[in-house]
XYZ file of C-alpha atoms in Angstrom:
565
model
C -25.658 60.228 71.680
C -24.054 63.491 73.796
C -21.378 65.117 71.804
C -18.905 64.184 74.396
C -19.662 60.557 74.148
C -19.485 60.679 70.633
C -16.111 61.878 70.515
C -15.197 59.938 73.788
C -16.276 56.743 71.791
C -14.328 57.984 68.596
C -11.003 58.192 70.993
C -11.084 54.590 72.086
C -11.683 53.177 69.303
C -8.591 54.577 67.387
C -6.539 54.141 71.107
C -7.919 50.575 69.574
C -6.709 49.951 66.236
C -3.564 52.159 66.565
C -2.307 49.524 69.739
C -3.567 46.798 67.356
C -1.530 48.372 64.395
C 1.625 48.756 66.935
C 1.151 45.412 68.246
C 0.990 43.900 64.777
C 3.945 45.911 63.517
C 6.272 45.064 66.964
C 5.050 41.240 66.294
C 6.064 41.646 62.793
C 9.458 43.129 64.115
C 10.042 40.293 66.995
C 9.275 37.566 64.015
C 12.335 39.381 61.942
C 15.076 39.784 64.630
C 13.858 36.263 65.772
C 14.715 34.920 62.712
C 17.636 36.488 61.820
C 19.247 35.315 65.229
C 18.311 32.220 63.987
C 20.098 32.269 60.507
C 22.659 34.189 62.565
C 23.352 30.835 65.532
C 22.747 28.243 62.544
C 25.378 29.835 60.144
C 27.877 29.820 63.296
C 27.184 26.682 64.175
C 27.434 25.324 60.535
C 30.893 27.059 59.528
C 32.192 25.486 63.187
C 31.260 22.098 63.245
C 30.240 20.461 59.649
C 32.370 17.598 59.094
C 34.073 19.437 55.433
C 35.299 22.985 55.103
C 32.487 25.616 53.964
C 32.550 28.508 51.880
C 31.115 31.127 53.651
C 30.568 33.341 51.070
C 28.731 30.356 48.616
C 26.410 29.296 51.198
C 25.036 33.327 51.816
C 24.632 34.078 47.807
C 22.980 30.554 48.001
C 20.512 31.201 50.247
C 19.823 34.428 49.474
C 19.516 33.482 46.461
C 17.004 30.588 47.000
C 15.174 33.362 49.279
C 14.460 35.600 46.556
C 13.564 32.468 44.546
C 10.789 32.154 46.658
C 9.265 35.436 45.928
C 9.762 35.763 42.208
C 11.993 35.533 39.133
C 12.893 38.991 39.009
C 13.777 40.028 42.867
C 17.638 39.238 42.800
C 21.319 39.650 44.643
C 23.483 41.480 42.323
C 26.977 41.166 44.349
C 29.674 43.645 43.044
C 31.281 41.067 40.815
C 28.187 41.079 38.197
C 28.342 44.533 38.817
C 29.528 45.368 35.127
C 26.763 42.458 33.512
C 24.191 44.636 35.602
C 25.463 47.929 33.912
C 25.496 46.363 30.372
C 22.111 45.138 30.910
C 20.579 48.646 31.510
C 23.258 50.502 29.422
C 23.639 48.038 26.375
C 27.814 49.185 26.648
C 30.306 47.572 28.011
C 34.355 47.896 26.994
C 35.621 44.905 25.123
C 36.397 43.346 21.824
C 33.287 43.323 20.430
C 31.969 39.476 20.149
C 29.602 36.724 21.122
C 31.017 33.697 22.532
C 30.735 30.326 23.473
C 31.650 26.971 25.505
C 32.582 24.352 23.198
C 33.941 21.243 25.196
C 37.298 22.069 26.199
C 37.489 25.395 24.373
C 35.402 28.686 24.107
C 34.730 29.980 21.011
C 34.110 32.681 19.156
C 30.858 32.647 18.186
C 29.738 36.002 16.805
C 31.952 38.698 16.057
C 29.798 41.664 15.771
C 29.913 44.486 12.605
C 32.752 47.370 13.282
C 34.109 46.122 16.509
C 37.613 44.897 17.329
C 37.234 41.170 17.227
C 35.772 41.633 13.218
C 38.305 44.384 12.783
C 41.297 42.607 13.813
C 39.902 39.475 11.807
C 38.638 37.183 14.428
C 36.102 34.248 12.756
C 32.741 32.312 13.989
C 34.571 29.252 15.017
C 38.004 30.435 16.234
C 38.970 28.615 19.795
C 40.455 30.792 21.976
C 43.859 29.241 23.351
C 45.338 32.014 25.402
C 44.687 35.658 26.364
C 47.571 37.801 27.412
C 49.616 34.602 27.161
C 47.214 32.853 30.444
C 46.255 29.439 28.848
C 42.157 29.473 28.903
C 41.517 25.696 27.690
C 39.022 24.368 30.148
C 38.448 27.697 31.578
C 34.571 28.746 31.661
C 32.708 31.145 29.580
C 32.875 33.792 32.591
C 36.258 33.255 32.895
C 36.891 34.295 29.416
C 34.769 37.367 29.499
C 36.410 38.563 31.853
C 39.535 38.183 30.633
C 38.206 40.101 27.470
C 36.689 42.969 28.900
C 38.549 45.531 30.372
C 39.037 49.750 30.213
C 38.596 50.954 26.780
C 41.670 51.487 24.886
C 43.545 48.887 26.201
C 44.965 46.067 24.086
C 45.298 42.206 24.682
C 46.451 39.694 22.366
C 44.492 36.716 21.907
C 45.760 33.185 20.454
C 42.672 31.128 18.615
C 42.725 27.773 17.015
C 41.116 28.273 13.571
C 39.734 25.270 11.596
C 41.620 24.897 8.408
C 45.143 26.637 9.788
C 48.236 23.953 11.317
C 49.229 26.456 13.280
C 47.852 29.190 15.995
C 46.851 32.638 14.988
C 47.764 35.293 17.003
C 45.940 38.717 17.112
C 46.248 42.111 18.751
C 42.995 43.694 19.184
C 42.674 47.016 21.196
C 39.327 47.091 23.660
C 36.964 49.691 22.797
C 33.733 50.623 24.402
C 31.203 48.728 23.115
C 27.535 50.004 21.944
C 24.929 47.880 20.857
C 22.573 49.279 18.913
C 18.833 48.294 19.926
C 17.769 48.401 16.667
C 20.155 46.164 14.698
C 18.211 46.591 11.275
C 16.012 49.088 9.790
C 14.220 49.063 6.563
C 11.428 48.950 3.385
C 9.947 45.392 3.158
C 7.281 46.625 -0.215
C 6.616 49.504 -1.464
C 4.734 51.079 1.398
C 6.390 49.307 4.633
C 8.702 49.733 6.838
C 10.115 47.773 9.209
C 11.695 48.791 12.659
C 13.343 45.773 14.629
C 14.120 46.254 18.473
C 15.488 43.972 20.463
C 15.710 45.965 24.008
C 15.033 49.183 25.663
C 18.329 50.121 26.539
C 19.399 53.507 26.740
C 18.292 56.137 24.332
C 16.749 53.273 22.369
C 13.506 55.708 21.889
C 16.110 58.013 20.118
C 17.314 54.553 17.718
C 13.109 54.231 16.839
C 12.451 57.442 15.914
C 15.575 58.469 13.649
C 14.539 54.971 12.015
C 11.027 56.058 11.672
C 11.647 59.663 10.015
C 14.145 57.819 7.883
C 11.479 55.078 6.351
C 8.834 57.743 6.281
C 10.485 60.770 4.981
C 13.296 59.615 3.347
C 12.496 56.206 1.893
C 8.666 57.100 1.562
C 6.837 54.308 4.199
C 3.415 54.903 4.198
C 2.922 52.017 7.019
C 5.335 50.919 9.418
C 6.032 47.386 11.895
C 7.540 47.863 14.741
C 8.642 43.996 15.749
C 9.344 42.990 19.565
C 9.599 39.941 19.267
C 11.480 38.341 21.855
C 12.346 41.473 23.284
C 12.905 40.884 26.767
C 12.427 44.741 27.858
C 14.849 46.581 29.836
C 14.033 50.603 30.561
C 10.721 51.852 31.651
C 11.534 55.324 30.839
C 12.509 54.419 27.101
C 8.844 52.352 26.852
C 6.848 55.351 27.334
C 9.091 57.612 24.989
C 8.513 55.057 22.174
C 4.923 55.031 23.034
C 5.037 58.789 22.827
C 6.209 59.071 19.522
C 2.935 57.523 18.296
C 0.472 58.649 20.351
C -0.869 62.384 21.335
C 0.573 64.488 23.781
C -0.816 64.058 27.600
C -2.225 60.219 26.789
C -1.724 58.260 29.741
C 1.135 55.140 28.725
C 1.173 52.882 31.993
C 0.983 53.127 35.854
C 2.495 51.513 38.648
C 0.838 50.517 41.798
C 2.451 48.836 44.631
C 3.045 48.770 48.697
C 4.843 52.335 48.684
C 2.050 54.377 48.043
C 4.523 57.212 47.591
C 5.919 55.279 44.806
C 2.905 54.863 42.864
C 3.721 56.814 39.420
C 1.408 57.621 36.088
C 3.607 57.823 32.926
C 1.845 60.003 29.991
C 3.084 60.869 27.130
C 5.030 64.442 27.709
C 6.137 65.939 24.615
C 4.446 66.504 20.791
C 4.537 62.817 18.716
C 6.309 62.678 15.557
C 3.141 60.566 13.504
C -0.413 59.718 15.085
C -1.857 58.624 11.579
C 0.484 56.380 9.948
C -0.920 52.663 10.194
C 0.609 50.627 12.539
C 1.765 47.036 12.806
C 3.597 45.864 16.514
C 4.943 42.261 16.034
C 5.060 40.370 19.559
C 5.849 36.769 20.632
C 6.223 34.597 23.914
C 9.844 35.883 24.367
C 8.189 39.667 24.495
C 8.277 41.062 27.611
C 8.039 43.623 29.985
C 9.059 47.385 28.392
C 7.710 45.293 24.989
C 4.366 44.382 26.461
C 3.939 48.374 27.432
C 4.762 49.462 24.646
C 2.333 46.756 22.547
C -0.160 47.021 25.398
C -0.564 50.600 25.319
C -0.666 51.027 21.830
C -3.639 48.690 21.683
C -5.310 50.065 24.607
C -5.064 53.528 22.682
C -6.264 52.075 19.443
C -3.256 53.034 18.213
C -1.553 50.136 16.027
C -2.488 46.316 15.342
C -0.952 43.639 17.379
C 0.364 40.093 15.554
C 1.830 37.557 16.467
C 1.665 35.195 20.047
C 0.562 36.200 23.526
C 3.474 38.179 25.176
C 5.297 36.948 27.860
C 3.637 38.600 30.933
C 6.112 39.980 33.040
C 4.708 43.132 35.022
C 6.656 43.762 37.413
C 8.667 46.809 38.459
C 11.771 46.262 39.932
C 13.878 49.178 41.746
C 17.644 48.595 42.986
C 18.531 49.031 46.508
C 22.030 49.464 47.664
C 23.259 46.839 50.152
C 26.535 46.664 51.414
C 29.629 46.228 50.345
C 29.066 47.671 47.151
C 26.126 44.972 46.366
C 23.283 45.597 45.205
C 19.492 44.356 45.525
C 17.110 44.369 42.672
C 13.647 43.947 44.120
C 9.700 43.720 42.915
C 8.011 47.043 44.157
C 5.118 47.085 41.854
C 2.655 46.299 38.607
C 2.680 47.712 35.410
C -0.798 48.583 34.492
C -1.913 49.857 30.880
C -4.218 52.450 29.903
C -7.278 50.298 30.007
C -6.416 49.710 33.656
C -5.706 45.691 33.084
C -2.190 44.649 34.417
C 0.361 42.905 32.080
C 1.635 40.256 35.132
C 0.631 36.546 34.889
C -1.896 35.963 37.788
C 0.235 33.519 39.443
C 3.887 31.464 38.229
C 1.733 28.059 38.834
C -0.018 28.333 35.004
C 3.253 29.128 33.021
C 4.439 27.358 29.753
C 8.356 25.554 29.860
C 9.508 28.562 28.210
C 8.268 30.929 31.316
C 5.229 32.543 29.537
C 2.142 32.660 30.460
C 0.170 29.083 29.786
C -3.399 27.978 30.751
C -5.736 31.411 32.869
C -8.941 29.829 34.095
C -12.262 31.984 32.520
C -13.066 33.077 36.294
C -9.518 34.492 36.905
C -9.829 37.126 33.455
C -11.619 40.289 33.882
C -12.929 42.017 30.771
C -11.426 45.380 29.814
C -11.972 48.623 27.192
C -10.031 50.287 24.684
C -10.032 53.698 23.910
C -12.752 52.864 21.553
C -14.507 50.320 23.406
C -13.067 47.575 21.544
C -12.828 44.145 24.042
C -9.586 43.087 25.702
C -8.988 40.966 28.597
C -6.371 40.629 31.756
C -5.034 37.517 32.748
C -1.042 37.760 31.957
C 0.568 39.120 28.627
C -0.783 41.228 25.722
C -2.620 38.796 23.544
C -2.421 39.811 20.013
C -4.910 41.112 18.059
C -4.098 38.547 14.841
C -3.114 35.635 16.530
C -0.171 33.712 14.317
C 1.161 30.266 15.678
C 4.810 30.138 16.400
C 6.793 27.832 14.620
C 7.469 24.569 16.086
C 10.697 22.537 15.358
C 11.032 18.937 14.982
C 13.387 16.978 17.605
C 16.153 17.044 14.697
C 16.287 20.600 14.337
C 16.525 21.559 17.982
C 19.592 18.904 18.528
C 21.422 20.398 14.800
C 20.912 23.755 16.813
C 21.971 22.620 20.333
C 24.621 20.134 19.121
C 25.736 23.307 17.287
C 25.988 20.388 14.336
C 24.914 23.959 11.995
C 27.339 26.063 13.855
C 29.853 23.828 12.766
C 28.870 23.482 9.510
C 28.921 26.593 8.670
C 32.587 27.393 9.822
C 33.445 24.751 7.875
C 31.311 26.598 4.532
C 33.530 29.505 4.962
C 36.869 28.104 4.504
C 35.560 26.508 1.162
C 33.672 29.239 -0.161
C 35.009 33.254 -0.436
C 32.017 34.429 -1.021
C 28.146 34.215 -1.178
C 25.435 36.067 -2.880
C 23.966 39.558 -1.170
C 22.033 38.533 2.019
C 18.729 39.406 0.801
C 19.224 37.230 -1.884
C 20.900 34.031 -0.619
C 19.561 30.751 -0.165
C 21.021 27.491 0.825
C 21.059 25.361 -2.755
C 20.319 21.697 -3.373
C 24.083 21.059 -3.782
C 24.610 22.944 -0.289
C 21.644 20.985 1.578
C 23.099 17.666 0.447
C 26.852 18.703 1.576
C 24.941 19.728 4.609
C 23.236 16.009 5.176
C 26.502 14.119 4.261
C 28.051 16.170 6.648
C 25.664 15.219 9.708
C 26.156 11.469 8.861
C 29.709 11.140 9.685
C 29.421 13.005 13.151
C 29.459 10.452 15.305
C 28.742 12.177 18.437
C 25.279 13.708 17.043
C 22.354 11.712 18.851
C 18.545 12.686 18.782
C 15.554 11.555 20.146
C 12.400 11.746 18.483
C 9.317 12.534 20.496
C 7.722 8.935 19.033
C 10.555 7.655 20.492
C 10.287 8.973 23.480
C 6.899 8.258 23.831
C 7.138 4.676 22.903
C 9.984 4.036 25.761
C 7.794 5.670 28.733
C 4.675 3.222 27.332
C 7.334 -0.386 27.146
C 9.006 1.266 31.095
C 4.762 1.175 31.751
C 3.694 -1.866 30.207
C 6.865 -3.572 31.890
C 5.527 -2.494 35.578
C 1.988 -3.858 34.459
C 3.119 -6.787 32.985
C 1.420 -6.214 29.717
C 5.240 -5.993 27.734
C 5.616 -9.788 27.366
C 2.529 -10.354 26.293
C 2.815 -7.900 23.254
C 6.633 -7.697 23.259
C 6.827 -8.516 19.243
C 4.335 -5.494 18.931
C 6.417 -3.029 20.430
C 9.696 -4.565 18.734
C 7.911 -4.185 15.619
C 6.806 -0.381 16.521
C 10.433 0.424 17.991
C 11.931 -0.818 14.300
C 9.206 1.434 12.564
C 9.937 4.246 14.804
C 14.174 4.011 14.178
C 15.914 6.904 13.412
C 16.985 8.025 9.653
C 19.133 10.652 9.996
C 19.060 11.652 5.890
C 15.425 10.798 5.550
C 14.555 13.423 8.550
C 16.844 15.879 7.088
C 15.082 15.935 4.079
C 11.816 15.782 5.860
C 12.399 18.651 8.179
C 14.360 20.458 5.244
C 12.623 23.919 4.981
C 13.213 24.524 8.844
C 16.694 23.165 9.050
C 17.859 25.125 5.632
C 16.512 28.542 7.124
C 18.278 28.253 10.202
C 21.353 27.020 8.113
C 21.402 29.767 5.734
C 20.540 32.133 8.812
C 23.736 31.078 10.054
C 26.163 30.805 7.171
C 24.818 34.610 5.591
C 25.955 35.761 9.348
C 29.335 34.416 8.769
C 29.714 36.972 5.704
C 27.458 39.951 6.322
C 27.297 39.676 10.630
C 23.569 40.422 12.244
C 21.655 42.448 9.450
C 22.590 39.840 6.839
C 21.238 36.798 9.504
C 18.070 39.041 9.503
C 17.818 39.762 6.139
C 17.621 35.954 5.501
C 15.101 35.443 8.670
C 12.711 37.983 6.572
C 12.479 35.754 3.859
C 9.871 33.443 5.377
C 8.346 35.250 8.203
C 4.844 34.632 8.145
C 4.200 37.494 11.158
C 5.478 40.279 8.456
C 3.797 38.353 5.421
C 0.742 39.352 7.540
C 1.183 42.413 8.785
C 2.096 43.449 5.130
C -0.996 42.410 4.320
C -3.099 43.449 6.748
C -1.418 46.832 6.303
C -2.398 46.507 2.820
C -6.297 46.134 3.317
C -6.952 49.250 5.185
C -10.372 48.181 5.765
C -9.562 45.655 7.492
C -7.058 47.258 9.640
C -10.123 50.205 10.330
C -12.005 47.382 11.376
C -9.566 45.707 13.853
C -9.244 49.034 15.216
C -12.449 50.367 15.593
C -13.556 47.010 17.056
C -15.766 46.159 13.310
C -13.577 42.845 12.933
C -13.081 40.087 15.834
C -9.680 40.066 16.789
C -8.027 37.499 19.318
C -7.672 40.420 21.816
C -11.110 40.337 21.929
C -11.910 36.903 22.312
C -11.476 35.727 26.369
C -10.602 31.929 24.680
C -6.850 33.731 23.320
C -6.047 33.623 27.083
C -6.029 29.813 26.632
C -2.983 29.440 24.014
């Protein structure tokens, strides 16, 4: 073909595509102010006509709301009212009193002072109702309500009147806000010998900063020859942070995650930019369902590199970046922009929000939706949603009794009640709930009338009689299932003390709080943690751990059936 064709042919074709492209993108355009006028005429016709009065404002954040819904769990409207939640979110500081709390019918209560603040300072207790704040009466006000009225600038004061269990009369206290810091890692310490152990619970700000003084502490201080680093149930928080944690393990220049999305121009590669402070000490990262996003980089990269041993369940896989936009009116959008992918190139989001368990992680992948991956070493791992752990260690389940103690808050109570009969209680790492404490506990639980459980049996059994009624089978086996409903009937004592070893560590969790706040609640939670039991031990047999790592030893990272937990 003559040069001039050539090119003449090479002209009309992109004439072509580009009026395709332009008449694609002014379609696309048309389809958005179309639709828009339509929201625009229906929201005008709605706030004229309908029958009741509307709240304009309600039904916007409502269906914006269910808009971004639609997309997924992460792309939300942050309006300037949850301004301040947004900043402690990212921050981990906000200006308060220092405490957890809690609706409790009527009342909301104090449910966790925290260490050094003003709420423990000033004497504030676990149980304490809060009557009035500044003298405004906050019965039957909401949780939010009551933040609110709690937070404020730093070094202001507010007086706050509580109803405390064992007192006739109102206690009144004057507490002075301060700016509140939570510290990402709560505890720090040597579980043998040889180990230390660093928990995290987000990547807030300067968290990476937390991690590493408690690293050079365990190792050069307190003599840790292996360390365990525990996510678990980390949600995540700061990207930044993730890759500065990662960096103090790993060799300078290693590539920690990417991000790939519709911006090109936003696509980013995060390596590690400055000198590590170890790259030989055996490593232990602790993960479970509730681990998420900054967690699963962190434990996803290290694994990729070879660089530590994961334990525990397979993460929560949430990938997703998220970038805020400013809107109007001092509002804010936080939206999806892109995927996290790790340094074997597999990407830590669920394939799709269809196969996820009732907790939100990732449930069932199909074999022909996981691709096979590398290590740095060559060692097997597999996409598919979540970091799946190396040692794979079931979760604990809890019986039907133990999740209504906790979400009765029949322990909660209990334990307020423990503290006004007893001063004192041996050192955290010690205590443990006694025989003559676990039956005070069960005689307790008997005279509240309002507790009520169902067993799962139970449950069962009434879904198979509402069946068998439909189908007309119930009358002719109606003595059966009277005879199985009386076997299945609820003892309250005799599932107390069949359930007792996961009911007493939750209770002593909860009464060693009341006395020595977070660390002491950990301290106790240590005691039968069968995650650390095995990364102690795995830590232990470094042949073993060479093997994991060098791909010698089958691990569940490397078996495509761990994507079916």
């Amino acid at each position: 073909m003559p040069k001039v064709k050539w090119t003449a042919t090479i002209a009309v074709v992109f004439v072509m595509l580009f009026g395709l492209y332009s008449f694609n993108d002014d379609k696309r355009n048309f389809e958005i102010i179309k639709n828009l006028d339509i929201y625009y005429t229906l929201f005008r016709e709605l706030n004229s006509y309908y029958v009741d009065e509307t709240e304009p404002e309600e039904l916007v954040t409502t269906s914006i709301n269910e808009m971004l819904e639609s997309l997924d769990p992460y792309t939300t409207y942050i309006p300037e009212s949850d301004m301040e939640d947004f900043r402690f979110m990212t921050t981990g500081e906000y200006a308060g009193i220092g405490s957890l709390i809690s609706k409790r019918d009527e009342h909301v209560v104090i449910a966790e002072p925290y260490e050094g603040f003003p709420a423990a300072k000033a004497g504030l207790l676990a149980g304490d109702k809060i009557l009035e704040i500044d003298g405004k009466n906050m019965v039957g006000k909401s949780t939010p309500d009551v933040s609110d009225m709690l937070k404020g600038p730093a070094n202001t004061s507010l007086k706050i009147k509580v109803e405390r269990p064992g007192e006739k009369k109102p206690l009144t206290f004057e507490l002075t806000r301060e700016k509140i810091q939570i510290n990402a890692v709560p505890y720090y310490g040597m579980v043998d010998d040889e180990t230390g152990l660093i928990i995290l619970n987000n990547f807030t700000q300067d968290c990476a900063r937390e991690v590493e003084k408690a690293f050079l502490d365990l190792r050069d201080q307190q003599g840790a020859k292996n360390v365990i680093l525990d996510l678990r149930a980390n949600p995540g928080g700061l990207l930044d942070e993730a890759v500065k944690i990662v960096n103090l393990f790993v060799p300078r220049g290693m590539e920690v995650v990417s991000t790939k999305g519709k911006v090109k121009q936003w696509d980013k590669v995060y390596k590690a930019t400055r000198q590590p402070i170890d790259t030989v000490m055996p490593m232990a990262v602790l993960i479970s369902r509730g681990s998420a996003s900054a967690s699963e980089i962190v434990s996803g990269a290290l694994q990729d590199l070879d660089r530590a041993v994961i334990i525990g369940q397979r993460s929560f896989g949430k990938g997703l970046v998220q970038t805020t936009r400013n809107l109007s009116y001092n509002a804010k959008l936080k939206l999806t922009t892109a995927k996290y992918y790790i340094p074997s190139g597999r990407c830590i989001q669920a394939l799709d929000y269809s196969h996820r368990n009732d907790d939100g992680s990732v449930g069932l992948v199909p074999d022909s939706l996981i691709s096979e991956y590398e290590t740095l070493k060559g060692r097997k791992v597999y996409d598919g949603g979540g970091i799946s752990p190396d040692i794979l260690v079931d979760a604990p389940k809890y019986s039907s009794i133990t999740f209504a103690l906790v979400a009765q808050q029949t322990i909660f109570d209990y334990a307020t009640q423990f503290v006004l009969d007893n001063k004192s209680i041996a050192p955290a790492n010690e205590y443990k709930v006694d025989d003559a404490t676990y039956n005070q506990f069960i005689e307790y639980v008997k005279v509240q009338e309002d507790f009520k459980y169902t067993s799962r049996s139970q449950q069962k059994l009434k879904d198979l009689i509402e069946i068998a009624k439909k189908e007309d089978y119930y009358s002719k086996a109606e003595d059966d299932f009277k005879q199985l409903e009386e076997t299945l009937k609820l003892d309250i004592e005799k599932d107390l003390n069949l359930f007792r070893n996961e009911i007493e560590e939750l209770l002593a969790i909860e009464i060693t709080k009341r006395y020595y706040y977070q660390k002491g609640a950990i301290l106790v939670g240590l005691q039968e943690d069968k995650e650390l039991f095995k990364a102690k031990e795995l830590l232990r047999d470094k042949s073993q751990y060479n093997g994991l790592l060098n791909g010698q030893v089958l691990s569940h990272a490397g078996d495509k059936r761990s994507m079916k937990e």
